[in-house]
XYZ file of C-alpha atoms in Angstrom:
273
model
C 27.030 89.614 -49.799
C 26.414 91.536 -52.922
C 29.079 92.470 -55.143
C 27.427 96.025 -55.023
C 28.488 96.422 -51.702
C 32.228 96.011 -52.468
C 32.070 98.154 -55.532
C 31.311 100.822 -52.868
C 34.524 100.536 -51.186
C 37.085 98.412 -53.397
C 38.250 101.653 -55.059
C 39.295 103.171 -51.549
C 41.937 100.594 -50.936
C 45.321 99.544 -52.063
C 45.567 96.750 -53.979
C 41.687 95.830 -54.057
C 42.484 92.739 -56.137
C 43.327 90.888 -52.941
C 39.402 90.908 -51.797
C 37.329 90.183 -55.289
C 38.259 86.521 -55.975
C 37.710 85.238 -59.327
C 41.340 84.185 -60.266
C 42.146 81.334 -62.960
C 42.252 78.175 -61.117
C 40.221 79.343 -58.124
C 37.078 77.192 -57.517
C 33.481 77.989 -57.631
C 30.607 75.225 -57.253
C 26.873 75.231 -57.141
C 25.759 74.725 -53.417
C 23.567 71.528 -52.927
C 22.076 70.282 -49.606
C 24.668 67.661 -48.489
C 27.753 69.839 -49.563
C 29.992 70.974 -46.618
C 31.336 74.433 -46.944
C 35.099 75.331 -45.576
C 36.749 78.383 -45.330
C 40.114 78.127 -45.405
C 41.402 80.996 -43.583
C 45.206 82.111 -43.183
C 45.770 84.720 -40.788
C 48.025 87.309 -42.711
C 47.405 89.332 -46.018
C 46.179 87.960 -49.733
C 50.212 88.623 -50.379
C 51.440 86.384 -47.544
C 48.738 83.713 -47.677
C 48.797 83.173 -51.405
C 52.573 82.214 -51.219
C 51.803 78.788 -48.795
C 52.204 75.951 -50.190
C 49.868 74.022 -47.420
C 47.023 76.016 -47.970
C 47.510 75.126 -51.796
C 47.230 71.545 -51.101
C 44.408 71.336 -48.861
C 42.305 74.042 -51.068
C 42.684 71.684 -53.856
C 42.550 68.374 -51.740
C 39.076 69.309 -50.692
C 37.523 70.670 -53.855
C 38.570 67.709 -55.435
C 35.408 66.397 -54.186
C 31.976 67.316 -55.338
C 30.181 67.314 -51.598
C 33.021 70.003 -50.124
C 33.450 73.507 -51.034
C 36.558 74.921 -49.896
C 37.001 78.882 -49.984
C 39.817 80.898 -48.937
C 39.708 83.829 -47.044
C 42.795 86.072 -45.659
C 43.169 89.058 -43.565
C 42.382 92.473 -44.782
C 44.418 95.073 -44.677
C 43.950 98.053 -42.100
C 42.356 100.606 -45.111
C 40.055 97.333 -45.816
C 39.240 96.321 -42.395
C 38.002 99.953 -41.572
C 35.673 99.999 -44.816
C 34.350 96.552 -44.115
C 33.539 97.460 -40.356
C 32.302 100.751 -40.948
C 30.028 99.520 -43.814
C 29.183 96.449 -41.988
C 30.724 93.962 -44.164
C 31.453 90.458 -42.649
C 34.565 88.709 -43.423
C 33.711 86.491 -46.302
C 35.013 83.885 -48.349
C 36.763 84.863 -52.082
C 34.881 82.404 -54.236
C 31.006 82.692 -53.336
C 31.545 86.423 -51.059
C 29.394 84.735 -48.762
C 29.937 85.598 -45.101
C 32.165 82.540 -43.582
C 30.264 82.547 -40.479
C 27.599 81.095 -42.609
C 30.041 77.998 -43.244
C 30.505 74.523 -41.595
C 33.951 74.823 -40.837
C 36.475 77.758 -40.350
C 39.891 76.528 -40.918
C 43.152 78.623 -39.554
C 46.648 77.798 -40.696
C 49.000 78.682 -37.676
C 52.388 79.098 -39.492
C 53.812 81.573 -36.856
C 52.942 82.707 -33.035
C 52.327 86.283 -34.518
C 49.254 85.158 -36.302
C 47.642 84.471 -33.385
C 45.860 87.871 -32.838
C 45.184 88.068 -36.349
C 43.049 84.804 -35.947
C 40.947 86.227 -33.222
C 40.440 89.571 -35.399
C 39.237 87.504 -38.167
C 36.761 85.544 -35.925
C 35.882 89.209 -34.492
C 35.309 90.259 -38.388
C 33.284 87.769 -39.345
C 30.980 88.534 -36.341
C 31.229 85.480 -34.280
C 32.187 85.090 -30.718
C 35.845 84.785 -30.206
C 35.883 82.487 -27.137
C 34.604 78.960 -28.156
C 32.328 78.661 -25.033
C 30.169 81.621 -25.911
C 29.677 80.267 -29.973
C 26.143 78.484 -30.330
C 25.141 75.474 -31.661
C 24.487 76.706 -34.930
C 28.009 78.510 -35.573
C 30.861 76.811 -37.446
C 33.503 74.596 -36.336
C 36.499 76.531 -35.826
C 39.539 74.659 -36.453
C 43.070 75.175 -36.477
C 46.233 73.270 -37.707
C 49.865 73.877 -39.018
C 53.142 74.174 -37.281
C 52.172 76.197 -34.140
C 49.556 74.285 -33.651
C 52.036 71.418 -31.932
C 52.060 74.214 -28.971
C 48.125 75.239 -29.112
C 47.532 76.220 -25.636
C 48.191 80.021 -26.228
C 44.644 80.409 -28.196
C 43.039 76.829 -26.565
C 39.929 78.931 -25.625
C 39.028 80.211 -28.847
C 39.695 77.246 -30.971
C 36.907 73.778 -31.054
C 39.524 71.630 -32.686
C 43.197 71.690 -33.324
C 44.749 69.403 -36.242
C 47.745 68.129 -34.801
C 50.657 66.865 -37.319
C 49.931 66.480 -41.441
C 46.489 67.397 -42.473
C 45.513 65.698 -45.945
C 44.296 62.370 -44.249
C 42.905 63.914 -40.901
C 41.077 66.884 -42.627
C 39.076 64.476 -44.710
C 38.363 62.118 -41.907
C 36.910 64.942 -39.788
C 34.612 66.185 -42.919
C 33.289 62.783 -43.204
C 32.407 62.265 -39.550
C 30.835 65.748 -39.821
C 28.553 64.643 -42.508
C 27.987 61.232 -40.762
C 26.813 63.127 -37.528
C 24.849 65.980 -39.530
C 22.949 62.985 -40.866
C 21.993 61.952 -37.448
C 20.965 64.717 -36.347
C 23.643 64.637 -33.628
C 24.493 68.034 -31.635
C 27.898 69.764 -32.049
C 29.018 68.401 -28.472
C 28.452 64.624 -30.070
C 30.387 65.912 -33.082
C 33.347 67.097 -31.113
C 33.184 64.108 -28.475
C 33.292 61.776 -31.836
C 36.255 63.887 -33.489
C 38.547 63.501 -30.250
C 38.734 59.926 -31.055
C 40.520 60.604 -34.417
C 44.215 60.329 -33.973
C 45.684 63.969 -34.635
C 42.772 65.635 -33.097
C 42.906 67.825 -29.847
C 39.797 69.250 -28.758
C 40.886 71.894 -25.836
C 37.418 72.106 -24.067
C 37.551 68.206 -23.122
C 40.525 68.654 -20.686
C 40.283 70.241 -16.902
C 43.522 71.760 -15.903
C 44.563 71.858 -12.291
C 47.144 74.410 -11.255
C 49.791 74.607 -8.365
C 49.948 77.798 -6.213
C 52.791 79.074 -8.382
C 50.691 78.662 -11.563
C 52.481 75.785 -13.005
C 50.274 72.897 -14.092
C 49.558 70.241 -11.621
C 47.397 68.052 -13.590
C 45.499 67.499 -16.810
C 42.538 65.307 -17.109
C 40.623 64.271 -19.839
C 37.145 64.661 -20.100
C 34.069 63.194 -22.584
C 36.256 60.237 -22.990
C 38.995 62.064 -24.785
C 42.587 60.383 -25.205
C 44.905 61.091 -22.394
C 47.580 61.847 -24.993
C 46.847 63.278 -28.273
C 49.369 61.991 -31.234
C 50.095 64.028 -34.250
C 49.142 62.635 -37.593
C 52.142 61.801 -40.142
C 51.941 60.929 -44.005
C 53.135 57.355 -44.078
C 54.078 57.172 -47.458
C 54.379 60.775 -49.562
C 54.591 58.562 -52.964
C 50.370 58.049 -52.303
C 49.396 61.339 -50.658
C 47.465 64.066 -52.674
C 49.114 66.970 -54.812
C 47.553 69.262 -56.959
C 47.723 69.748 -60.697
C 46.979 73.347 -60.768
C 46.909 76.481 -58.212
C 45.195 79.387 -58.323
C 46.860 82.095 -60.055
C 46.698 85.344 -58.228
C 45.975 88.756 -59.897
C 48.734 90.531 -58.058
C 52.430 89.998 -56.851
C 52.634 87.856 -54.207
C 55.553 87.373 -51.436
C 56.914 84.274 -53.006
C 55.710 85.053 -56.580
C 56.765 81.735 -58.340
C 55.753 78.284 -58.758
C 56.179 75.544 -56.303
C 57.121 71.720 -56.196
C 57.179 70.001 -53.331
C 60.510 67.819 -53.263
C 60.365 66.682 -49.434
C 58.374 67.464 -46.177
C 59.949 69.029 -43.235
C 63.700 69.566 -42.485
C 66.596 67.263 -42.743
C 68.395 68.350 -39.579
C 65.123 67.650 -37.496
C 63.926 70.916 -37.209
C 60.294 70.893 -35.219
C 58.081 72.308 -37.949
């Protein structure tokens, strides 16, 4: 997408800086043939998503590597969404302004259940089929992680891969596998079959569910050699895990308008997030 397309509509919306990119700390790279493009999507507005520490960590983690370009993408507010649809502007990455449907991966962080409808709306706004079974071989791999991924079934029909547990290690393992499969000219199905063997990866299309008459689950049968039980990933040594040295500085106020430091992860009371 060209910046001229945005210029025509940005002065008609509230907080246009949500949609321009170009902030201090944002990462812009020169595309190369072997580069994996990853759209890091937060299914809520910029003001909320830019306050989330997990997204900042994974954004910097991926962009530390020369062979990965991770861009940010947020759900537009209603005024911007209406103008995008009226002017045939698909959902785009903030760093390049390229449509995210042209990326290799589109990843969603699932922080709360009420964002599930935003995930579907963002897929539709990007010009992709919402249901995974209807997407083509050339469409991006749609992945989702975060706290709500531990109960993925409400949106299992729309996501290719769920990442269960902590994401720093498994995200890079998944991208390395994708690069290897691409080098071997393997299909998306073959990539998903291999991805299902990585600990913490759940591919919902590889499980057949049989129901009782009262609609309760009778049995779940793995296919494509997928594991019967998917175990979540846990970072064993937090002292060795990646942490960014700098963050993207937003142009406008965000919900949590402050700097953050991670002193521990999880809840000392055993809360399930």
